[in-house]
mmCIF file with all atom_site columns, C-alpha atoms in Angstrom:
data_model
loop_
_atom_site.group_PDB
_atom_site.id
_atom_site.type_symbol
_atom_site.label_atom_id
_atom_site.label_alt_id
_atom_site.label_comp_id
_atom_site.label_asym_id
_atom_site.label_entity_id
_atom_site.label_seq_id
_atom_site.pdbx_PDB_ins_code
_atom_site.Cartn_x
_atom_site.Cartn_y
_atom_site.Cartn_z
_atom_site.occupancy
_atom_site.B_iso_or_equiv
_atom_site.pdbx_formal_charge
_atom_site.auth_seq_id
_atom_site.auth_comp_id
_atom_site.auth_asym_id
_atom_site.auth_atom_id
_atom_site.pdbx_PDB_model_num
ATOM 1   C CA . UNK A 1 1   ? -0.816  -41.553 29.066  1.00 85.00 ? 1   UNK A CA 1
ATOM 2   C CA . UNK A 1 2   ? -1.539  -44.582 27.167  1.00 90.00 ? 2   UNK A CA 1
ATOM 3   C CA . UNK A 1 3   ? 1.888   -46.957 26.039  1.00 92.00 ? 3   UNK A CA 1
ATOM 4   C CA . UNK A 1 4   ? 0.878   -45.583 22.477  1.00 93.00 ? 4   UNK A CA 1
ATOM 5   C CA . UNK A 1 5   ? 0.766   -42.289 23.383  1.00 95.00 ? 5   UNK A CA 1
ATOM 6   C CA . UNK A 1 6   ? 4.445   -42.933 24.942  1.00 96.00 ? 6   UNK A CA 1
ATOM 7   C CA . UNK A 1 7   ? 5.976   -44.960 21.960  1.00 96.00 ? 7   UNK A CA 1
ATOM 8   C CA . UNK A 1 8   ? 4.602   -42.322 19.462  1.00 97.00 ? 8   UNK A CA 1
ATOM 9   C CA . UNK A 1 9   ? 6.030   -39.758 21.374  1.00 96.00 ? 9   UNK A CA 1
ATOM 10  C CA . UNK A 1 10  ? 9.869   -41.652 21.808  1.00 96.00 ? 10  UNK A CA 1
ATOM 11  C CA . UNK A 1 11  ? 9.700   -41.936 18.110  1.00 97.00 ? 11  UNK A CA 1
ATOM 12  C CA . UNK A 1 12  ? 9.333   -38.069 18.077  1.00 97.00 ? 12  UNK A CA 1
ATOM 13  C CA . UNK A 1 13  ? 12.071  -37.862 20.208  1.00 97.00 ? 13  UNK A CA 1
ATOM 14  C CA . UNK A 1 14  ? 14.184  -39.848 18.021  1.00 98.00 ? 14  UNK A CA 1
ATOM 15  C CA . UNK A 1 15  ? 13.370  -38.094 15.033  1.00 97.00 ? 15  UNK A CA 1
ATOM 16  C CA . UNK A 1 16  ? 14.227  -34.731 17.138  1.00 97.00 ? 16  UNK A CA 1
ATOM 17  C CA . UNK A 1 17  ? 17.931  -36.202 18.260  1.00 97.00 ? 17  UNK A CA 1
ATOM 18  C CA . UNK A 1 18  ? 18.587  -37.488 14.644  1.00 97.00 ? 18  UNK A CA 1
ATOM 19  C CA . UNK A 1 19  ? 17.881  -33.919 12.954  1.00 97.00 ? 19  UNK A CA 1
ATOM 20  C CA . UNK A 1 20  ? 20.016  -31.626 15.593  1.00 97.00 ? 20  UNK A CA 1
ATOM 21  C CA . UNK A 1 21  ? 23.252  -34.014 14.694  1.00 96.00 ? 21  UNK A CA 1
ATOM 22  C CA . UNK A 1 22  ? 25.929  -31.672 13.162  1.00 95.00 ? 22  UNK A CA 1
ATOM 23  C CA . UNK A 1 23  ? 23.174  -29.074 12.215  1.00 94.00 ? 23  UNK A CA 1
ATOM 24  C CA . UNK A 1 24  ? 23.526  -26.719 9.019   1.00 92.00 ? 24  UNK A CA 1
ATOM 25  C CA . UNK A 1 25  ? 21.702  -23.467 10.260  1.00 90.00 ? 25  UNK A CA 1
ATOM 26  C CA . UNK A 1 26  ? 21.968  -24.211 14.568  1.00 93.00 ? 26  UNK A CA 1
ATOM 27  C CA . UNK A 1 27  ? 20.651  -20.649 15.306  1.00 88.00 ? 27  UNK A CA 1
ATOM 28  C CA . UNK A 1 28  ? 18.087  -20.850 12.271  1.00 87.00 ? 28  UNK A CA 1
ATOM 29  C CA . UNK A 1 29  ? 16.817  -24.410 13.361  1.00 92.00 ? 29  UNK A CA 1
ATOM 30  C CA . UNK A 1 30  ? 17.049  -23.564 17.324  1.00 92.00 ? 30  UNK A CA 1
ATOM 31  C CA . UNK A 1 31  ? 13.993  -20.329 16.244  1.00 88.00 ? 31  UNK A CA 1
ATOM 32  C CA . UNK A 1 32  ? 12.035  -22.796 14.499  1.00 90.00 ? 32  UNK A CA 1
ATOM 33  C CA . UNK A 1 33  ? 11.998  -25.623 16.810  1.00 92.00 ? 33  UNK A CA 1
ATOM 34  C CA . UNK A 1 34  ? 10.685  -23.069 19.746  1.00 91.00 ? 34  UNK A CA 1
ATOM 35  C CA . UNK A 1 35  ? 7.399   -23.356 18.016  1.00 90.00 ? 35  UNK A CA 1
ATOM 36  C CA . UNK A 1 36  ? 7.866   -27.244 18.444  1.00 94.00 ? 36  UNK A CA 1
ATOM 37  C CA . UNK A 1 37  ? 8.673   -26.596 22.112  1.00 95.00 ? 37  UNK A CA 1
ATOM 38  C CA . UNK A 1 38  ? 5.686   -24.444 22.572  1.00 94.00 ? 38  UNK A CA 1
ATOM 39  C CA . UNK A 1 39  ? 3.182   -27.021 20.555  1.00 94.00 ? 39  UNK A CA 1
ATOM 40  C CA . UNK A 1 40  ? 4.557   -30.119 22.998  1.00 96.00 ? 40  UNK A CA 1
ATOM 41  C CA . UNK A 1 41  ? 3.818   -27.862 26.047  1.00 96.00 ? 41  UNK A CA 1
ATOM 42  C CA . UNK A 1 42  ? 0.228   -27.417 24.976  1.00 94.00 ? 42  UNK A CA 1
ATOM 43  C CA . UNK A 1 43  ? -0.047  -31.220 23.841  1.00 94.00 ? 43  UNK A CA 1
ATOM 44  C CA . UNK A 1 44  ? 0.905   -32.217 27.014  1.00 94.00 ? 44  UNK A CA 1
ATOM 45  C CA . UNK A 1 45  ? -1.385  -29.980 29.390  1.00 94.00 ? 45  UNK A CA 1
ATOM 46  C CA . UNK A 1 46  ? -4.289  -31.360 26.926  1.00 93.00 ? 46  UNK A CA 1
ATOM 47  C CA . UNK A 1 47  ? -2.834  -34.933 26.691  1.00 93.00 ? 47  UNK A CA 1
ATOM 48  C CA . UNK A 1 48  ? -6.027  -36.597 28.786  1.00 92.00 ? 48  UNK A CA 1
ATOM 49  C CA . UNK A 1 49  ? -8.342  -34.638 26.319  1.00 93.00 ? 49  UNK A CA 1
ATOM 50  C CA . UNK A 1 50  ? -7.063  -36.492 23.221  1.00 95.00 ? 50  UNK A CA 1
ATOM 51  C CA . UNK A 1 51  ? -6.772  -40.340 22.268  1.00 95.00 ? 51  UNK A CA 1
ATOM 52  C CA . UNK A 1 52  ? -4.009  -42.117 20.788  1.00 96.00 ? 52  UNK A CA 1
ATOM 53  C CA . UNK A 1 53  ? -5.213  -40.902 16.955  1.00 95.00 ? 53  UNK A CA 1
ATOM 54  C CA . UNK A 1 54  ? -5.405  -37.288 17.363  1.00 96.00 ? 54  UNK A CA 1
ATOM 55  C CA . UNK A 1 55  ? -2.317  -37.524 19.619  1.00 96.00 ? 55  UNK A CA 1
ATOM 56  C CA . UNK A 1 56  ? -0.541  -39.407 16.471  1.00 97.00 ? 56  UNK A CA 1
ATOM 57  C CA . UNK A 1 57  ? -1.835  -36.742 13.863  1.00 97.00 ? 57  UNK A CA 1
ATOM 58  C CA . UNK A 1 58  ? 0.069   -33.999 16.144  1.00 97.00 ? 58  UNK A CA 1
ATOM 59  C CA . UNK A 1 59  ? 2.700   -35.346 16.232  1.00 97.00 ? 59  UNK A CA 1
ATOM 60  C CA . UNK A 1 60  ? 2.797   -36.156 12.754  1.00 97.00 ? 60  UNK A CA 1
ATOM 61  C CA . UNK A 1 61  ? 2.506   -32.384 11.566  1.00 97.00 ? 61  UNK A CA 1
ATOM 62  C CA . UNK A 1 62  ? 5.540   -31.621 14.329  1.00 97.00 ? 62  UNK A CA 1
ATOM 63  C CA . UNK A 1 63  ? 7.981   -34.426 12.891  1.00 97.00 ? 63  UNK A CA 1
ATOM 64  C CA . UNK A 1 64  ? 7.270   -32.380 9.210   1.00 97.00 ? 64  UNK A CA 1
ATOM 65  C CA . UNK A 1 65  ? 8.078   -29.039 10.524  1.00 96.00 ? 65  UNK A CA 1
ATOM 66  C CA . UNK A 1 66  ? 11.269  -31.050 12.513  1.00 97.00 ? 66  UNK A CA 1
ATOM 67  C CA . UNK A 1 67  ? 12.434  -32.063 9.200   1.00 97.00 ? 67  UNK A CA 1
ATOM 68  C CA . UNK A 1 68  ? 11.640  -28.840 7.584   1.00 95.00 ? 68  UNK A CA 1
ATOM 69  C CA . UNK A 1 69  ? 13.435  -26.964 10.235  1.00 94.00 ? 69  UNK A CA 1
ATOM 70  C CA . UNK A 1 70  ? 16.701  -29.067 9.793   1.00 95.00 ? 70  UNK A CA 1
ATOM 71  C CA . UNK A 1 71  ? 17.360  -27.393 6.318   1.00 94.00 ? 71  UNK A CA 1
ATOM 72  C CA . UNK A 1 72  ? 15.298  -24.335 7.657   1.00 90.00 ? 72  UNK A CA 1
ATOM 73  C CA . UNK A 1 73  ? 12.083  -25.238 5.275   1.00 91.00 ? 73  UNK A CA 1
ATOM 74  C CA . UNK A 1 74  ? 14.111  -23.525 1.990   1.00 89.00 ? 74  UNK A CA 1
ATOM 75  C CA . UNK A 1 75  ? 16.566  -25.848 1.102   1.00 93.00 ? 75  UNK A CA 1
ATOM 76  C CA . UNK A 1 76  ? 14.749  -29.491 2.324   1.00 95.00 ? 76  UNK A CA 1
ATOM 77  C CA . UNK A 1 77  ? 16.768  -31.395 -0.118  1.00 96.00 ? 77  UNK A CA 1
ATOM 78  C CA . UNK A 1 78  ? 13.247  -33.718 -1.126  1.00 96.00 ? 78  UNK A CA 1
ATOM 79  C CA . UNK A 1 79  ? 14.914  -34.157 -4.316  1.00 96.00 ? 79  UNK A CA 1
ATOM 80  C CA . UNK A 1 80  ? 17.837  -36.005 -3.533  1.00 96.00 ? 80  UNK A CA 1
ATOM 81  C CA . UNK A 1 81  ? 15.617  -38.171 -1.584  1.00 96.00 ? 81  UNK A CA 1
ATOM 82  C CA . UNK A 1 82  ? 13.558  -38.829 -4.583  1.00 96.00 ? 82  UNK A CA 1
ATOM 83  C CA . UNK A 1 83  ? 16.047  -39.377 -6.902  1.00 96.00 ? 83  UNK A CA 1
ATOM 84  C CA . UNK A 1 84  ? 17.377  -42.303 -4.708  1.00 96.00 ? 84  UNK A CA 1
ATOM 85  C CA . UNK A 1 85  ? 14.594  -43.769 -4.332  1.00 96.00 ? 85  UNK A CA 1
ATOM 86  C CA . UNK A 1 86  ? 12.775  -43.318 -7.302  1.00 95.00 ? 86  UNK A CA 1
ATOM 87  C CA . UNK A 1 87  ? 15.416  -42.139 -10.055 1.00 95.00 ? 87  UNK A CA 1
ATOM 88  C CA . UNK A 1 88  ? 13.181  -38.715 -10.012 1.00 95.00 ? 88  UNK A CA 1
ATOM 89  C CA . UNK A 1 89  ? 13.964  -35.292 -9.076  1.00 96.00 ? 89  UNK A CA 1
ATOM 90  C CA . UNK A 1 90  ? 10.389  -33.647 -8.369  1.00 95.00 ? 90  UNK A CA 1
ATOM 91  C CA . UNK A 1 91  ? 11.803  -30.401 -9.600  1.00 95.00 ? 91  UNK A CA 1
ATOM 92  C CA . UNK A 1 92  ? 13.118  -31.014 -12.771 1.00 94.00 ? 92  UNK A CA 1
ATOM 93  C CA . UNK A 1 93  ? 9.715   -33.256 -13.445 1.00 94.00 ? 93  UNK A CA 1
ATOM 94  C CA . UNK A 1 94  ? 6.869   -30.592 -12.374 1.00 94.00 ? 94  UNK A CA 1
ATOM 95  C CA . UNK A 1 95  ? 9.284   -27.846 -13.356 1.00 93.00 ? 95  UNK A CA 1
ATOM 96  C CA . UNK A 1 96  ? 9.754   -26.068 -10.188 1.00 92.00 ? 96  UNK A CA 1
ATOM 97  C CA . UNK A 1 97  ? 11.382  -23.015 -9.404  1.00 88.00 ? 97  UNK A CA 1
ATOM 98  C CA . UNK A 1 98  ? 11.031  -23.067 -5.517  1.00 91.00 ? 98  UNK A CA 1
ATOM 99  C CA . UNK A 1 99  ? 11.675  -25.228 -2.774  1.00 93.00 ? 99  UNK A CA 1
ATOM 100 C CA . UNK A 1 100 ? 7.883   -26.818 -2.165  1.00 93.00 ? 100 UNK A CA 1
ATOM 101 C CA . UNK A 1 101 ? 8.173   -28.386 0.585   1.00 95.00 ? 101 UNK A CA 1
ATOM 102 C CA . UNK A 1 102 ? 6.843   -25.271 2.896   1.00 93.00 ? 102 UNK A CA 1
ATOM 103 C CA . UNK A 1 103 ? 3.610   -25.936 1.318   1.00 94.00 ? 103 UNK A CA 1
ATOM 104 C CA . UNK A 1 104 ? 3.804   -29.643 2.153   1.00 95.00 ? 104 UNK A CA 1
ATOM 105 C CA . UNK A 1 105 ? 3.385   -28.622 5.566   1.00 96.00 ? 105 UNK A CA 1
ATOM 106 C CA . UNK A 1 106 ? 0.935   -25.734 5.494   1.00 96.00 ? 106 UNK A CA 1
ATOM 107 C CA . UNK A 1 107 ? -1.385  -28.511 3.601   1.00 97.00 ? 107 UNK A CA 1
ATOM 108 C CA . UNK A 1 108 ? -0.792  -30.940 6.554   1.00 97.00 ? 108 UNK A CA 1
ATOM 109 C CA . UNK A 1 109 ? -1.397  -28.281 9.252   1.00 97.00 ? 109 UNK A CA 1
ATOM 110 C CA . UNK A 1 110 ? -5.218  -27.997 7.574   1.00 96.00 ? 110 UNK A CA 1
ATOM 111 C CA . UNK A 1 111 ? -4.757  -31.530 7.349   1.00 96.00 ? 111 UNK A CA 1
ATOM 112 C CA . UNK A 1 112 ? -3.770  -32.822 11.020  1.00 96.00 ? 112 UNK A CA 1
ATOM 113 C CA . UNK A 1 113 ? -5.226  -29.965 12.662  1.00 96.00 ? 113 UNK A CA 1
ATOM 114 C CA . UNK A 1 114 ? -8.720  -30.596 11.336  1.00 95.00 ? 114 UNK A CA 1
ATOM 115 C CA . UNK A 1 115 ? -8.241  -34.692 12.285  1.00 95.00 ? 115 UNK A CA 1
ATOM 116 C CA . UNK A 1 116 ? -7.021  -33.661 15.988  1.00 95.00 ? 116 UNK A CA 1
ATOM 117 C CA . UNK A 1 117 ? -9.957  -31.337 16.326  1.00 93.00 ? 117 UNK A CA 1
ATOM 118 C CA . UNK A 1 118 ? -12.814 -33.359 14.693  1.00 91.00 ? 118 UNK A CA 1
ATOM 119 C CA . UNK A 1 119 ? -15.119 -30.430 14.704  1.00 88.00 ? 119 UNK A CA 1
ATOM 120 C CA . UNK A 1 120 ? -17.512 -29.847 11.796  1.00 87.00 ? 120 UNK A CA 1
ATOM 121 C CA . UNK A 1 121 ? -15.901 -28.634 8.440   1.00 85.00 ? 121 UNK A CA 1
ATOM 122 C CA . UNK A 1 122 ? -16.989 -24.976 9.486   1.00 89.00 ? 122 UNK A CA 1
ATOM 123 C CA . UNK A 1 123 ? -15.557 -24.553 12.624  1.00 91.00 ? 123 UNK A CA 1
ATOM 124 C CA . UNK A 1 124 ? -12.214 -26.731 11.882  1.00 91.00 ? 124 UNK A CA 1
ATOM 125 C CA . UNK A 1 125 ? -11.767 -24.196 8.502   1.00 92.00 ? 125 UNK A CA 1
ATOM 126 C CA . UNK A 1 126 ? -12.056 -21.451 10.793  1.00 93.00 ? 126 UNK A CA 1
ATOM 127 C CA . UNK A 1 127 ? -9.688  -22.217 13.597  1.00 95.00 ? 127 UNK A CA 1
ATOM 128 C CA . UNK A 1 128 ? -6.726  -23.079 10.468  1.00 95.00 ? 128 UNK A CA 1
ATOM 129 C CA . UNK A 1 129 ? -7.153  -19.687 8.942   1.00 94.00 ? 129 UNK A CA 1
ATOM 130 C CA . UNK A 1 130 ? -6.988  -17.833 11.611  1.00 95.00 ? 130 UNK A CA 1
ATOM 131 C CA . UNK A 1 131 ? -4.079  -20.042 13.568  1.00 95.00 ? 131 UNK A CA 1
ATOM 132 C CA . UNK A 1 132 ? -2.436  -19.559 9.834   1.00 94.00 ? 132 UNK A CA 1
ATOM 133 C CA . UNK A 1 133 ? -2.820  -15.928 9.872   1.00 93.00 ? 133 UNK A CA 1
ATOM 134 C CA . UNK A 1 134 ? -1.756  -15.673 13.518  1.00 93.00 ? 134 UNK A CA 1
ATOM 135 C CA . UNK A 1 135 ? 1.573   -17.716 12.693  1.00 91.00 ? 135 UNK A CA 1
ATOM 136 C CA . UNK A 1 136 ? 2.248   -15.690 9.479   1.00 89.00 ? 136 UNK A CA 1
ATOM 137 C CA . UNK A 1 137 ? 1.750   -12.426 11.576  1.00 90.00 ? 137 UNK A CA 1
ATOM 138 C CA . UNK A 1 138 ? 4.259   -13.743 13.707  1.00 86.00 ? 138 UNK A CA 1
ATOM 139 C CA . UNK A 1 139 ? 6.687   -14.899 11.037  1.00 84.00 ? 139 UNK A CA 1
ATOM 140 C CA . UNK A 1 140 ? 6.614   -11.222 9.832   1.00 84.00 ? 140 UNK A CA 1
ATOM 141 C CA . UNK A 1 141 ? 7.336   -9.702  12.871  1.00 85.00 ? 141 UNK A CA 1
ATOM 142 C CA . UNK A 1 142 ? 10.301  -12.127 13.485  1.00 80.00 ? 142 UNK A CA 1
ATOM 143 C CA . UNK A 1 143 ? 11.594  -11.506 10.051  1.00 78.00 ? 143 UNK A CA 1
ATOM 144 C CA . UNK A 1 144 ? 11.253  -7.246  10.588  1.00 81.00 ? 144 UNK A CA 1
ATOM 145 C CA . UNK A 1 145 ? 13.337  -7.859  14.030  1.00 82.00 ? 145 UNK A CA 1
ATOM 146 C CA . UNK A 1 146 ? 15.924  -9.996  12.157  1.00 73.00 ? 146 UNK A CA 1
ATOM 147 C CA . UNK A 1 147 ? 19.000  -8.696  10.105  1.00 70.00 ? 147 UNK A CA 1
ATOM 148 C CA . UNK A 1 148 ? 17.383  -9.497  6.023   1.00 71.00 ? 148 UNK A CA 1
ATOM 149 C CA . UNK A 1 149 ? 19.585  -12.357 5.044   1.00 69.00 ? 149 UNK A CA 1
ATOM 150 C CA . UNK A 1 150 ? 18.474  -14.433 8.195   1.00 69.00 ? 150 UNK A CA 1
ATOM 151 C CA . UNK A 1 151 ? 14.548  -13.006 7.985   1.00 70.00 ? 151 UNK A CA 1
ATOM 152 C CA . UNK A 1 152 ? 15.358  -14.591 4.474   1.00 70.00 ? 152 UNK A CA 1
ATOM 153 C CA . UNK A 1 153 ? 16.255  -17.490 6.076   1.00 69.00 ? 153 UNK A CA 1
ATOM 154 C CA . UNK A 1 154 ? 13.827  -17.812 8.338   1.00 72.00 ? 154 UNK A CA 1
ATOM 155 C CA . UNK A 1 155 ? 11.076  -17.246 6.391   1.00 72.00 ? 155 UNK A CA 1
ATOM 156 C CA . UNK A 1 156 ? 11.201  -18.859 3.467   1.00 71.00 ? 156 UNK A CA 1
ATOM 157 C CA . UNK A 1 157 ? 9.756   -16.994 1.336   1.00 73.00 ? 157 UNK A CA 1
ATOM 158 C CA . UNK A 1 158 ? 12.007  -17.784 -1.554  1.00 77.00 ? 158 UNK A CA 1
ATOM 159 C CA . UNK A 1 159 ? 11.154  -14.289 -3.438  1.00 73.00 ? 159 UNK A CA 1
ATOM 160 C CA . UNK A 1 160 ? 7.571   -15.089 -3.709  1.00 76.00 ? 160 UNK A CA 1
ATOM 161 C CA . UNK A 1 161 ? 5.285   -12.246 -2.406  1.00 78.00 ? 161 UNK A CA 1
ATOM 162 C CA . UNK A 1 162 ? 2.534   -13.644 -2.065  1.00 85.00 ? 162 UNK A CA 1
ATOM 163 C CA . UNK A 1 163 ? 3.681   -16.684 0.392   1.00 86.00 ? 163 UNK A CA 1
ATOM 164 C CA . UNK A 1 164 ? 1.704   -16.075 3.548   1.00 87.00 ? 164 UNK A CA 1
ATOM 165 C CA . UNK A 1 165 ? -1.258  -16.431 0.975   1.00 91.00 ? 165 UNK A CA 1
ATOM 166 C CA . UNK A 1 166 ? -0.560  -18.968 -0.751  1.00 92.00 ? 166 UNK A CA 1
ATOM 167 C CA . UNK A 1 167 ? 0.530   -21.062 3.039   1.00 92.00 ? 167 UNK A CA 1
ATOM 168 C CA . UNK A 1 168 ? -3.070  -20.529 4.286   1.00 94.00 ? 168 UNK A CA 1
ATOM 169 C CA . UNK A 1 169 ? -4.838  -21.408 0.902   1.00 95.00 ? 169 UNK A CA 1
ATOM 170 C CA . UNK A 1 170 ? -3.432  -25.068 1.181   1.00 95.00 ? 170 UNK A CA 1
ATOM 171 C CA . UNK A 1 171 ? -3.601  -25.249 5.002   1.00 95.00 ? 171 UNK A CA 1
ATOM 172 C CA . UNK A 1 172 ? -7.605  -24.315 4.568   1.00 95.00 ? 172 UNK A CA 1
ATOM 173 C CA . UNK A 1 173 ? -7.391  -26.966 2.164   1.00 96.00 ? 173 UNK A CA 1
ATOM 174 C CA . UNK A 1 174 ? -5.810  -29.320 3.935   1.00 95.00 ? 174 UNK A CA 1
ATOM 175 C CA . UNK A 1 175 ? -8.974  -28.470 6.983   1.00 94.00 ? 175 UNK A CA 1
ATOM 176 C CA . UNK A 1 176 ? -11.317 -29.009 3.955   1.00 94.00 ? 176 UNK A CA 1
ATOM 177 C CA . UNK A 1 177 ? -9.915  -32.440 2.586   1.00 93.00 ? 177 UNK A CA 1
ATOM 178 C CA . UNK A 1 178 ? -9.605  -34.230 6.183   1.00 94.00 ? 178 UNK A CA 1
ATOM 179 C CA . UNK A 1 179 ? -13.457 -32.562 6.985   1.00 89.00 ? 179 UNK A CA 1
ATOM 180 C CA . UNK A 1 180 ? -15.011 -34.168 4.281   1.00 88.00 ? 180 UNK A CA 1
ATOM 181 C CA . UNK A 1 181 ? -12.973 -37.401 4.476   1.00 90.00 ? 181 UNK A CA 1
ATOM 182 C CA . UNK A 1 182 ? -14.098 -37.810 7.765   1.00 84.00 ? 182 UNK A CA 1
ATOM 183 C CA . UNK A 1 183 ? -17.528 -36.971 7.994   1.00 73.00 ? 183 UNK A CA 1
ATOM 184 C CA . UNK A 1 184 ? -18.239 -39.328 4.958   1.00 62.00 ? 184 UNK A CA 1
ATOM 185 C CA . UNK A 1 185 ? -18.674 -42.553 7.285   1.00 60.00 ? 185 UNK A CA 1
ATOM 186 C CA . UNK A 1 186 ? -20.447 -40.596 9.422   1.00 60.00 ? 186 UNK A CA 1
ATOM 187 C CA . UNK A 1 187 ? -22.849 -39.570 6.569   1.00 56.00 ? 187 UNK A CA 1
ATOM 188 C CA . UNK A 1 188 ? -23.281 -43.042 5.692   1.00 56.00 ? 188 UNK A CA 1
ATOM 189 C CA . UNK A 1 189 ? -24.146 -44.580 9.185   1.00 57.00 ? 189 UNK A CA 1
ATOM 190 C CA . UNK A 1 190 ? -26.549 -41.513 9.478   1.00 54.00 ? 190 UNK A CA 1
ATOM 191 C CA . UNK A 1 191 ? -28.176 -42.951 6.008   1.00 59.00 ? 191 UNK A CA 1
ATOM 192 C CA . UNK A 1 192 ? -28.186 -46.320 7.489   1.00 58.00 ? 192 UNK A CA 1
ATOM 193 C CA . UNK A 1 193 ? -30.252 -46.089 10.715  1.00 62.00 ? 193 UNK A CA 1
ATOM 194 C CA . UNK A 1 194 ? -32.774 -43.683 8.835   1.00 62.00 ? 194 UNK A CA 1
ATOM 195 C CA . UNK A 1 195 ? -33.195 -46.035 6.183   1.00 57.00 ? 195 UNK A CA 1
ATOM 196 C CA . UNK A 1 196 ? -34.783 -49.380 7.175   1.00 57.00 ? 196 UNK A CA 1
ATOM 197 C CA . UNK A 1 197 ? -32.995 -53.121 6.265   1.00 52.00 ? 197 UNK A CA 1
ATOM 198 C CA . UNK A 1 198 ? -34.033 -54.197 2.751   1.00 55.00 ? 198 UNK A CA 1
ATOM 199 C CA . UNK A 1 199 ? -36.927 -56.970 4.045   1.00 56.00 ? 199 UNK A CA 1
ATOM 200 C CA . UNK A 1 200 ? -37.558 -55.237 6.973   1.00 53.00 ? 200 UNK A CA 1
ATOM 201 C CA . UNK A 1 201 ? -41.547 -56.061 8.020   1.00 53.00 ? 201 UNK A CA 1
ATOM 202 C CA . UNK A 1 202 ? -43.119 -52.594 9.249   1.00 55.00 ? 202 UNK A CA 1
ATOM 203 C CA . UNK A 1 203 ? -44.945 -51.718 12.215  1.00 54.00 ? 203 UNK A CA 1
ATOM 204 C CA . UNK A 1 204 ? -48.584 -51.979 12.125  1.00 53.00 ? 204 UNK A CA 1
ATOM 205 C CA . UNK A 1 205 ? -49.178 -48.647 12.076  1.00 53.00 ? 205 UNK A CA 1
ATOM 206 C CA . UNK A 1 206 ? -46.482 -47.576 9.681   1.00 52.00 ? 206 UNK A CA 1
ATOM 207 C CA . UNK A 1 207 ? -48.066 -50.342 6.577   1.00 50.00 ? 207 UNK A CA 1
ATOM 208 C CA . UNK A 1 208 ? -50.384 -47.935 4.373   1.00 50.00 ? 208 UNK A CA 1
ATOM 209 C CA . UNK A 1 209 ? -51.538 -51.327 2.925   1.00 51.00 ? 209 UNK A CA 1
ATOM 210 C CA . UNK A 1 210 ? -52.905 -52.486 6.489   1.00 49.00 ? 210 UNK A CA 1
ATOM 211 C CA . UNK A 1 211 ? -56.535 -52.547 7.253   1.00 46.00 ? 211 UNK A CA 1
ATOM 212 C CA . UNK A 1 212 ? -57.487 -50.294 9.847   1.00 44.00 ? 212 UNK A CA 1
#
């Protein structure tokens, strides 16, 4: 473990400690931080395998779904925070009807899980929808165990049926945006050894003008 790897992961900490002070929903928050519990287990047993910037993207999309489980994802108060800061409420400006900021962090699972695996676009897309699916498979069958006011809850699905659809559209699309970001440079340095230097001289045998 590098001393980034260490500060990155007290900041976590911090961020963890700060959001269980006098929670709202305990029981709500407790089921959706065991996904956080289980996702640290995992980044641990692989923490050799990644470097400091895939270790910082993880932790990233974990500090969102912290936050989001404090006010258990449907009632993330992002508008009061905006209207402090910026005199806006999000809502009342784009009109919403919902609480959006679920599909904040679908996008950045695409998003973070794409820049921790650097795989090509292909591969990363695939491993998001079906990690997606598996966790929305998952949320169901919590929510069918659960008495319908805390599936509700825990859930989030606001009244919108077609949720668990629109949650892996974005977090595809998340995979998509951080694929093509990244392989850009890498497109470019590709270009750049093909191509020679502008004033390069040729090798002899590579000048068509050469006599022979």
């Amino acid at each position: 473990m590098t001393r980034g790897k260490w500060w990155l992961l007290g900041a976590f900490g911090a961020l963890v400690a700060v959001t269980w002070m006098r929670p709202i929903w305990p029981a709500e928050q407790a089921l959706h931080s065991s996904l956080t519990a289980v996702a640290l287990l995992a980044l641990w047993l692989f923490r050799k395998r990644l470097d400091t910037a895939q270790w910082a993207w993880a932790l990233l999309f974990l500090a969102l779904h912290t936050v989001a489980a404090r006010w258990i994802y449907s009632f993330v108060p992002y508008d009061d925070w905006t209207d402090a800061l910026f005199g806006v409420r999000l809502s009342e400006a784009f009109s919403w009807e919902r609480n959006h900021f679920d599909r904040l962090v679908h996008f950045s699972y695409g998003v973070c899980l794409a820049a921790v695996l650097r795989w090509k676009w292909l591969r990363s897309l695939e491993v998001v929808l079906a990690t997606s699916a598996a966790y929305e498979l998952l949320e169901w069958a919590i929510a069918m165990t659960l008495a319908p006011e805390v599936a509700e809850a825990y859930n989030g699905q606001q009244g919108d049926m077609w949720d668990a659809h629109a949650d892996m559209a974005l977090a595809a699309l998340g995979a998509l945006v951080t694929s093509l970001v990244s392989s850009a440079p890498r497109r470019s340095r590709a270009e750049a050894t093909r191509s020679p230097a502008p004033g390069a001289v040729r090798p002899a045998h590579q000048d068509p003008g050469r006599a022979r």
